[in-house]
Coordinates of C-alpha atoms and ligand atoms in Angstrom, one line a residue:
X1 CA 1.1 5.1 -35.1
X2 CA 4.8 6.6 -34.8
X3 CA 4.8 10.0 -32.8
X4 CA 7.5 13.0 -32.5
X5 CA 7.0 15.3 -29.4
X6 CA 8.4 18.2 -28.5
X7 CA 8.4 20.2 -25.0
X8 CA 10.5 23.6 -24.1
X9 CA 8.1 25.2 -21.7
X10 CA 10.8 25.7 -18.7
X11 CA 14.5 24.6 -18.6
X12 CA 14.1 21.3 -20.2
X13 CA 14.7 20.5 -23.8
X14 CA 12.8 17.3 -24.9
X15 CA 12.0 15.0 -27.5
X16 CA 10.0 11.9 -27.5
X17 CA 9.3 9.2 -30.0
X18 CA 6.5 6.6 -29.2
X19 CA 4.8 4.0 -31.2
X20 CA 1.0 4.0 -30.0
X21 CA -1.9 1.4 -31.1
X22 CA -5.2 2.3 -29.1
X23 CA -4.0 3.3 -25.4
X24 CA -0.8 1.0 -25.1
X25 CA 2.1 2.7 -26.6
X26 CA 6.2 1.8 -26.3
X27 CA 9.3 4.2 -26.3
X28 CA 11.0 4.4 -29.5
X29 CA 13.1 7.2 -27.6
X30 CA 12.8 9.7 -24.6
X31 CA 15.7 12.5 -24.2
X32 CA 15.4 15.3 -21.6
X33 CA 18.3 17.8 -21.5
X34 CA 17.6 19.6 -18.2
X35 CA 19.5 23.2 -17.9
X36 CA 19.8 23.0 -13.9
X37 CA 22.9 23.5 -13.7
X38 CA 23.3 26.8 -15.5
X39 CA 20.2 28.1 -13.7
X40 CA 21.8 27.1 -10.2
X41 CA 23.7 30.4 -9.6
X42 CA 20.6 32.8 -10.6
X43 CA 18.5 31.2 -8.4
X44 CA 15.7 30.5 -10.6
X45 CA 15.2 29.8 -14.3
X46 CA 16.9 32.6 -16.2
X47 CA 14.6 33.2 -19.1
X48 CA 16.8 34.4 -22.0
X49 CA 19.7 31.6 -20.7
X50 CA 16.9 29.2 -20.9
X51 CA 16.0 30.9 -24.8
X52 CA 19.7 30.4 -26.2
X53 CA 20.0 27.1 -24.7
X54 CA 17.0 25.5 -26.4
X55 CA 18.1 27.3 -29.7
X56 CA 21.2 25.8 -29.5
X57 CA 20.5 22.2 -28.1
X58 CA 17.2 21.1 -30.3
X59 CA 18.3 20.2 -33.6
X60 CA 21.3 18.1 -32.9
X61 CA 18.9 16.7 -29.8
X62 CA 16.0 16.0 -33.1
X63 CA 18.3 14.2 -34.8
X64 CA 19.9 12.3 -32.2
X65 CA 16.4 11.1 -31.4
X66 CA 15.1 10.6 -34.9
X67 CA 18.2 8.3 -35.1
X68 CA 17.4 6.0 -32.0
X69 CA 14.5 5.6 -33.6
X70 CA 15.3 4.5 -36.6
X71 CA 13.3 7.2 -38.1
X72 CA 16.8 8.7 -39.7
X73 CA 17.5 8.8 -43.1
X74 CA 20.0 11.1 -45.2
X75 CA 19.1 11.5 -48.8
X76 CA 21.5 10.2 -51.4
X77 CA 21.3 13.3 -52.8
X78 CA 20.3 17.1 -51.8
X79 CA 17.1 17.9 -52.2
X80 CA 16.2 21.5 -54.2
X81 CA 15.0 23.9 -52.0
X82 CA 12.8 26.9 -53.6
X83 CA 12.5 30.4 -52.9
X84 CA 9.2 30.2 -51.7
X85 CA 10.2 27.4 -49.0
X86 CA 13.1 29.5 -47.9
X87 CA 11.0 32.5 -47.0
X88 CA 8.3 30.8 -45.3
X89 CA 10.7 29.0 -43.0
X90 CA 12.8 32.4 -42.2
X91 CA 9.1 33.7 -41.3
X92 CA 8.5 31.5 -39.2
X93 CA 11.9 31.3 -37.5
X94 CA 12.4 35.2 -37.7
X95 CA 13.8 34.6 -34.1
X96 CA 16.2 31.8 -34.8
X97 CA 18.4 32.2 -37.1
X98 CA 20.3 29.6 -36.3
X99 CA 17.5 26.9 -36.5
X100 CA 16.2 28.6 -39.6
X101 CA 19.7 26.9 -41.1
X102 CA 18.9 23.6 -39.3
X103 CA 15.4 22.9 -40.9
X104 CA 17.0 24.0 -44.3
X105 CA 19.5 21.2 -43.8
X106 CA 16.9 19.1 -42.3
X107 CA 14.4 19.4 -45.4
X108 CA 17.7 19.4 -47.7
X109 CA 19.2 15.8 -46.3
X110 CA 16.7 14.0 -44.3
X111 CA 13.9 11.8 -45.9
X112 CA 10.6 12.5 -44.1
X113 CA 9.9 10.1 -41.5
X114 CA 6.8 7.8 -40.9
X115 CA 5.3 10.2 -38.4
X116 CA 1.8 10.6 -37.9
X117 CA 1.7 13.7 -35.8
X118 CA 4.4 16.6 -33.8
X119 CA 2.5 17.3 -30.7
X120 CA 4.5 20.1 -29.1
X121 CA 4.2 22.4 -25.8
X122 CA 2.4 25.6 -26.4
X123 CA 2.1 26.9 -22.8
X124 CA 1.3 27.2 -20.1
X125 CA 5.1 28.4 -19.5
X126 CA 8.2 31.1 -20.0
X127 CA 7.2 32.3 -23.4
X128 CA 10.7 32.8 -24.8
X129 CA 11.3 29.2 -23.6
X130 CA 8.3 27.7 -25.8
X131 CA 9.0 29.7 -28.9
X132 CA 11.9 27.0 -29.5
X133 CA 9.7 24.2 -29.6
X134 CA 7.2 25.5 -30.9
X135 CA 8.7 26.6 -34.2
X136 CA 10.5 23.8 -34.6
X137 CA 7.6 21.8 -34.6
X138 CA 5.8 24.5 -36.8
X139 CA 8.9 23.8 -39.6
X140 CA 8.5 20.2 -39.3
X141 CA 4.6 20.8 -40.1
X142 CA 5.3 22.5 -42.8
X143 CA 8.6 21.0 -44.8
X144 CA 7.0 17.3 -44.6
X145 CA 3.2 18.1 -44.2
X146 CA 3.1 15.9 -40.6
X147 CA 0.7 18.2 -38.5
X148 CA 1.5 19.5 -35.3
X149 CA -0.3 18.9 -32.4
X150 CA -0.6 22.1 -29.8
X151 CA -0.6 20.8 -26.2
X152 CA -0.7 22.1 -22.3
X153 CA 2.0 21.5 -20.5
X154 CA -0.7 20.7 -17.5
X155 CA -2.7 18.0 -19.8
X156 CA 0.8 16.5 -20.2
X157 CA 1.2 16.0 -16.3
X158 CA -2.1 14.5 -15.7
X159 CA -1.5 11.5 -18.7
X160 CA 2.3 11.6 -17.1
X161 CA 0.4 10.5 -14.0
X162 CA -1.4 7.6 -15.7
X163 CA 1.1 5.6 -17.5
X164 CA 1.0 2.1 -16.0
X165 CA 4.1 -0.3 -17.2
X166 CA 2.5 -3.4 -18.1
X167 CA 5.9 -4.8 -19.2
X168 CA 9.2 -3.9 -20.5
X169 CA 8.6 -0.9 -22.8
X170 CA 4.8 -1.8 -23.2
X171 CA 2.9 1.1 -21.7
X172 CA -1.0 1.8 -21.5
X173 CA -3.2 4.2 -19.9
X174 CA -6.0 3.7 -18.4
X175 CA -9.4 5.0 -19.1
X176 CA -10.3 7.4 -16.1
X177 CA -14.5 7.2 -14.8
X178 CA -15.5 10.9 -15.1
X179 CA -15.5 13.0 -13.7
X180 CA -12.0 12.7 -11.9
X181 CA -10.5 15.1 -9.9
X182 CA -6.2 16.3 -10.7
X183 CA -4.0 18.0 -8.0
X184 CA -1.6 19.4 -10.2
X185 CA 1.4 20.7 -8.0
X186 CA 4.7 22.3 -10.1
X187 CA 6.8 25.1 -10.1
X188 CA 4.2 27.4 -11.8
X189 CA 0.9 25.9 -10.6
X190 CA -1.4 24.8 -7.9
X191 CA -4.5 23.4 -9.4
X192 CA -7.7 21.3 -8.6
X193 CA -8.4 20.2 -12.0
X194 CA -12.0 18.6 -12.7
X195 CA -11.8 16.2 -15.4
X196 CA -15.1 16.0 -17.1
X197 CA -14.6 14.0 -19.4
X198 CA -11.5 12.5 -22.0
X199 CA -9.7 16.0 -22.5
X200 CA -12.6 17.7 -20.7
X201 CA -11.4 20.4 -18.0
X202 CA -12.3 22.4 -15.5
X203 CA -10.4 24.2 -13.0
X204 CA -12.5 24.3 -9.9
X205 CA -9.5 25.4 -7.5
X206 CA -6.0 27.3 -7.7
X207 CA -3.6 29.1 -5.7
X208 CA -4.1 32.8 -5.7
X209 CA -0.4 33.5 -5.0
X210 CA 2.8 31.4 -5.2
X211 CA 2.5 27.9 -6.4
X212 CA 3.6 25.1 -4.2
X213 CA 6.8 24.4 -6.1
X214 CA 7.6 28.0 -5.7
X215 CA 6.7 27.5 -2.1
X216 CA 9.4 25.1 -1.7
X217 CA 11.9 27.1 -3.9
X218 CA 12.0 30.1 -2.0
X219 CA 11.8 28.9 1.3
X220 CA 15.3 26.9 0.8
X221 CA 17.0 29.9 -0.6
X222 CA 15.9 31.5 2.8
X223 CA 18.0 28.8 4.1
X224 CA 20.9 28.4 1.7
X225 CA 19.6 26.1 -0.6
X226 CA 20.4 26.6 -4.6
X227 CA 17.4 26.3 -6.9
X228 CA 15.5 24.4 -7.5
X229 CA 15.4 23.5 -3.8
X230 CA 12.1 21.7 -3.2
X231 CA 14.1 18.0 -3.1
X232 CA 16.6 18.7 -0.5
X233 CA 13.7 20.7 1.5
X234 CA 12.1 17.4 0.7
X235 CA 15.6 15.8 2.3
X236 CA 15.7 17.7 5.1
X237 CA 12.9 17.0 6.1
X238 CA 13.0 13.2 6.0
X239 CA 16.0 13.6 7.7
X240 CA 14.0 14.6 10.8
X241 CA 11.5 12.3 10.1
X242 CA 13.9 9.5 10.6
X243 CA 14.9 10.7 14.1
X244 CA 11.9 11.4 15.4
X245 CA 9.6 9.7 13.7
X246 CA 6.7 11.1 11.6
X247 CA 4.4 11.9 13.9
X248 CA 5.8 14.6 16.1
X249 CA 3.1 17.6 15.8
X250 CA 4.3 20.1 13.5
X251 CA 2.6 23.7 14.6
X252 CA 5.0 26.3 13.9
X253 CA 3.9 27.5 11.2
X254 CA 0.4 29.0 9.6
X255 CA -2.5 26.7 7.4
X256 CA -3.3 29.6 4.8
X257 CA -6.9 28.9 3.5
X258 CA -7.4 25.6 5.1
X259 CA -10.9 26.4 6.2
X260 CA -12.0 28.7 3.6
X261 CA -14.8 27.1 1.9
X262 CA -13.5 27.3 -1.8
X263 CA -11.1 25.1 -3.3
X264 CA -8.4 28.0 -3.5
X265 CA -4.9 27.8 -1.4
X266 CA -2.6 30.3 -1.1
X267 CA 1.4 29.8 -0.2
X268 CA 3.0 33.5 0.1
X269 CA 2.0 33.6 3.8
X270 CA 4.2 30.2 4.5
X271 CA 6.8 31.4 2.4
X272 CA 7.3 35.0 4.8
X273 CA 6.7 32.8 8.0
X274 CA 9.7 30.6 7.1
X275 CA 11.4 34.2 6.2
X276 CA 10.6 35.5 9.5
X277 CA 11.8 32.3 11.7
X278 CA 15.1 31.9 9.4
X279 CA 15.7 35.8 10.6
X280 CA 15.4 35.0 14.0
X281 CA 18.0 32.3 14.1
X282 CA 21.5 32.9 14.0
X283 CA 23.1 29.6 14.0
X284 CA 21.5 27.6 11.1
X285 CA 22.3 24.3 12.4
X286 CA 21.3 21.2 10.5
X287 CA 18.9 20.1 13.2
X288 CA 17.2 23.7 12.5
X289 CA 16.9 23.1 9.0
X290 CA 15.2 19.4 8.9
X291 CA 12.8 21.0 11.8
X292 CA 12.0 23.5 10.0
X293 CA 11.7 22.0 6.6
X294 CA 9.6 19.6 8.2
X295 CA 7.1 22.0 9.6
X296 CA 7.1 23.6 6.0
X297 CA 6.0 20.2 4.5
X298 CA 3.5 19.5 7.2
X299 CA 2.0 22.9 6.5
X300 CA 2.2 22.2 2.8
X301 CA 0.4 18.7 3.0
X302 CA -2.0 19.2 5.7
X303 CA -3.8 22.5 3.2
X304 CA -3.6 20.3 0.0
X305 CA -4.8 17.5 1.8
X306 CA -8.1 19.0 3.1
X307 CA -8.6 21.2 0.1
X308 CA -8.3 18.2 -2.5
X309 CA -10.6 15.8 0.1
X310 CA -12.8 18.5 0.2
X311 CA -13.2 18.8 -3.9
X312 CA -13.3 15.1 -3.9
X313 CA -16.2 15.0 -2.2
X314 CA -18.1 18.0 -3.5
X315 CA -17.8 16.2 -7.1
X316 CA -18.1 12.6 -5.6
X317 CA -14.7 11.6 -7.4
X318 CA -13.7 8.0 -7.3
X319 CA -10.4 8.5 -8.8
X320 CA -7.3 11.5 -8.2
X321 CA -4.3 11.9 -10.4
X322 CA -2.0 13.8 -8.9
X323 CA 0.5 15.9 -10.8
X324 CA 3.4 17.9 -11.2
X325 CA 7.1 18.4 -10.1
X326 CA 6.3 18.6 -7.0
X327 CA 4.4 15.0 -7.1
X328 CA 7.9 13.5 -6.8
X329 CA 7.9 14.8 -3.0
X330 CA 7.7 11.9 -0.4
X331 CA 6.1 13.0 1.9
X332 CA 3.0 14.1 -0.4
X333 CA 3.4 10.8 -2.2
X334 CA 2.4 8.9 1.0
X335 CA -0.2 10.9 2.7
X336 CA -2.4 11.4 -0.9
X337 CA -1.6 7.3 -1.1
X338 CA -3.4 7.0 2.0
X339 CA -6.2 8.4 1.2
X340 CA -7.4 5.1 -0.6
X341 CA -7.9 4.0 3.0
X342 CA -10.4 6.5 4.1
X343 CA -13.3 4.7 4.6
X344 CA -15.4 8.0 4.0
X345 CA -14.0 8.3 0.5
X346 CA -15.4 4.9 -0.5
X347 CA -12.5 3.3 -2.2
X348 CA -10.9 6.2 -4.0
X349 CA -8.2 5.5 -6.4
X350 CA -4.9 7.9 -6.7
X351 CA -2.8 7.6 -9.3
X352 CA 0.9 9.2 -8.5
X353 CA 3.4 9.4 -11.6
X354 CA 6.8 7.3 -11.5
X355 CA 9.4 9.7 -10.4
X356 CA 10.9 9.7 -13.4
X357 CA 8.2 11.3 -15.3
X358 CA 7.1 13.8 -12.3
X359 CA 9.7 16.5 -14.0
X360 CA 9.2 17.9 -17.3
X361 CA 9.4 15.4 -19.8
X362 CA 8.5 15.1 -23.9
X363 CA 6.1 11.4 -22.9
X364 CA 3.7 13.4 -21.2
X365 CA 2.9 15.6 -24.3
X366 CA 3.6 13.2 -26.8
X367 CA 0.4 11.2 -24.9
X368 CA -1.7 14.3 -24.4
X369 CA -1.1 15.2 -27.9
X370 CA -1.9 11.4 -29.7
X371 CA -5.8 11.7 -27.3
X372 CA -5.9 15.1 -28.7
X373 CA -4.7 13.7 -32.7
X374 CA -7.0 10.7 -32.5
X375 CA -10.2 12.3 -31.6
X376 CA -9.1 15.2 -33.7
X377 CA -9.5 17.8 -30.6
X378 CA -7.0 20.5 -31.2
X379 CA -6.1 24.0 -32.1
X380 CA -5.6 24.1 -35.9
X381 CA -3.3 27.3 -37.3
X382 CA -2.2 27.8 -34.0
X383 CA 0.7 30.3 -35.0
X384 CA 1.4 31.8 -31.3
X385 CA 2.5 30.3 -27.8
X386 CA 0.2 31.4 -24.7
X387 CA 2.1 31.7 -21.2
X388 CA -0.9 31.7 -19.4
X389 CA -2.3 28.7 -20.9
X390 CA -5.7 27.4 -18.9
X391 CA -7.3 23.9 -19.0
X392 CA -10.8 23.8 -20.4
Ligands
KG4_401 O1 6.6 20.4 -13.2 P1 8.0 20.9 -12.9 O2 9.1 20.1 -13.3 O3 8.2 22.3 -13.7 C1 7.1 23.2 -13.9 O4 6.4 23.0 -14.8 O5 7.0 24.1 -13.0 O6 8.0 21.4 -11.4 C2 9.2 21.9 -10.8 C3 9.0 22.1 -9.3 C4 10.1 22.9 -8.7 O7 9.5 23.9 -7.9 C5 10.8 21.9 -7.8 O8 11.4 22.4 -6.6 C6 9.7 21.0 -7.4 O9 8.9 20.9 -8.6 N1 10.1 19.7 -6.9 C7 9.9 19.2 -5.7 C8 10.5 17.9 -5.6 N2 11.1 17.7 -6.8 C9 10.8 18.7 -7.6 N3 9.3 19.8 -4.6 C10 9.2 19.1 -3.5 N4 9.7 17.8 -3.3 C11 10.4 17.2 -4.3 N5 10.9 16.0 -4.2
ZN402 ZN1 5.8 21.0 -15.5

């Protein structure tokens, strides 16, 4: 079964093609168009930046990937277009005029593909930035009657945790025993996510301020670092790790919520105690920065660490997916890997995603959204994007 996704929850563009029979799937093709670059010199994602880029790079970046796939074919001749078509689709893109032109082309000169489904991003995320996606896919839906999947972003980084590469471009995922336990760590969120069951959710802990990602952001703009700055506070911080080794005690800075007896964190506190020790230094050496950075990441890992172990253990979870940008960090990657040797967890299981699909990424929700199409468990007539998206 041949699948389009789309995701455009932050300041990625994406589009994924996959061909899935039962859980193995392959790649028929996987574009992400990242807008780094032009959110560098804001310091953050700029949300109506993010809007016009979207607008502008989705078609060409649909057809580009329809083509890879094989999945692209013009019409001989124009189709007829009636009145009735036109002002359903400039409903629905009342917003994007310019995409509003693009489906009329699309329906006019494309033949519809073989495409079973369009799951596509409908939060949680910047809501101008998921509009793009969203009513593209909506268009799609309704010019070639393929329906459109509605998918969280956060769904789409647990399954972006579980793809195992069995061999070149033959992909499964594995079934999960239930419940499992996800440490979803990103720009946005902090989350201990129960998994109760196949597409089953429960949040049982979150971060009551900034997220972890956010975290890491800020604290290298405190020290000169354009966004997104969590790898090279990541860098840094390896950097002192390979001078002095990995176990120098790291103490500088405060554990917020490590022995609070909930599942919550909370990372505003780190973030002003960085603040306050950047202040006091005048000369921001190198050797100050990978200290510091260090410290930050020890402080990070030692609260998700005991907060995670902790919810392991309350639900008696035999297998952790961990999640998320921030899931491509090191440091985090080894100590939550070691955690399979704890003899107190009895023999716990952590899956960690491939770096390459620990960003934002059009796979993830293309996989979320074929479980969700197959056991036909999702929002029909969804007509609206939600920012504040929760699993359930
Ligand atoms: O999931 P994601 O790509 O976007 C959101 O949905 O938020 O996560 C982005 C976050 C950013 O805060 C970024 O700084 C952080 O992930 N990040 C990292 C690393 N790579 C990305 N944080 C720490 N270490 C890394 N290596
Ligand atoms: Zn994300």
């Amino acid at each position: 079964m041949k699948i389009l996704s789309i995701e455009s929850s932050c300041d990625e563009t994406a589009i994924s093609i996959v061909d899935f029979s039962g859980r193995n799937f392959s790649i028929l093709s996987d574009i992400t168009l990242t807008q780094i670059d032009i959110h560098k010199k804001y310091g953050g994602v700029y949300p109506a930046l993010a809007k016009r880029e979207h607008i502008k790079n989705i078609y060409p970046l649909l057809l580009e990937s329809l083509k890879k796939a094989k999945l692209l074919k013009k019409r001989k001749s124009i189709k007829k277009i009636d009145d009735k078509m036109i002002k359903d689709l400039e409903k629905i893109m009342e917003h994007d005029s310019h995409n509003f032109r693009n489906m009329i082309d699309l329906y006019q000169n494309y033949e519809k593909p073989n495409l079973k489904c369009i799951p596509v991003t409908y939060g949680p995320g910047l809501e101008m930035s998921l509009w793009t996606g969203f009513n593209i896919a909506r268009c799609i839906e309704y010019i070639w009657n393929i329906p459109m999947v509605p998918v969280n972003h956060m769904e789409g980084h647990i399954y972006s945790s579980l793809i195992v590469e069995k061999s070149k471009n033959k992909f499964t995922i594995p079934k999960l025993s239930y419940p499992s336990m996800s440490l979803l760590i990103s720009g946005g969120h902090t989350e201990l996510v129960l998994i109760k069951d196949e597409l089953k959710y429960k949040i049982v802990g979150q971060t009551l301020d900034d997220a972890v990602g956010e975290a890491y952001d800020k604290s290298a703009r405190l020290l000169g670092v354009p966004y997104p700055g969590g790898p090279v506070v990541s860098k840094y911080a390896e950097n002192f790790r390979e001078k002095n080794g990995s176990d120098v005690e790291a103490d500088l800075l405060p554990r917020p919520m490590l022995h609070t007896k909930d599942l919550n964190f909370s990372f505003s506190g780190l973030k002003t105690a960085v603040l306050t020790i950047a202040n006091k230094q005048k000369r921001k050496t190198q050797k100050f920065k990978d200290t510091l950075c260090y410290e930050f990441e020890e402080a990070v890992s030692d609260v998700l660490i005991k907060k995670t172990v902790k919810a392991i253990e309350k639900y008696k979870i035999k297998e952790l997916v961990l999640g998320g940008g921030v899931s491509a960090n090191d440091n985090l990657r080894r100590e939550f890997k070691k955690l399979e040797d704890k003899s107190h967890l009895n023999g716990l299981k952590v899956y960690l995603p491939a770096k390459k699909y620990t960003g934002d990424n059009a796979l993830m929700i293309a996989i979320a959204g074929y479980f969700r199409f197959k056991n036909d468990k999702y929002p029909k007539n969804t007509k609206k994007v939600v920012g504040n998206l929760k699993l359930k």
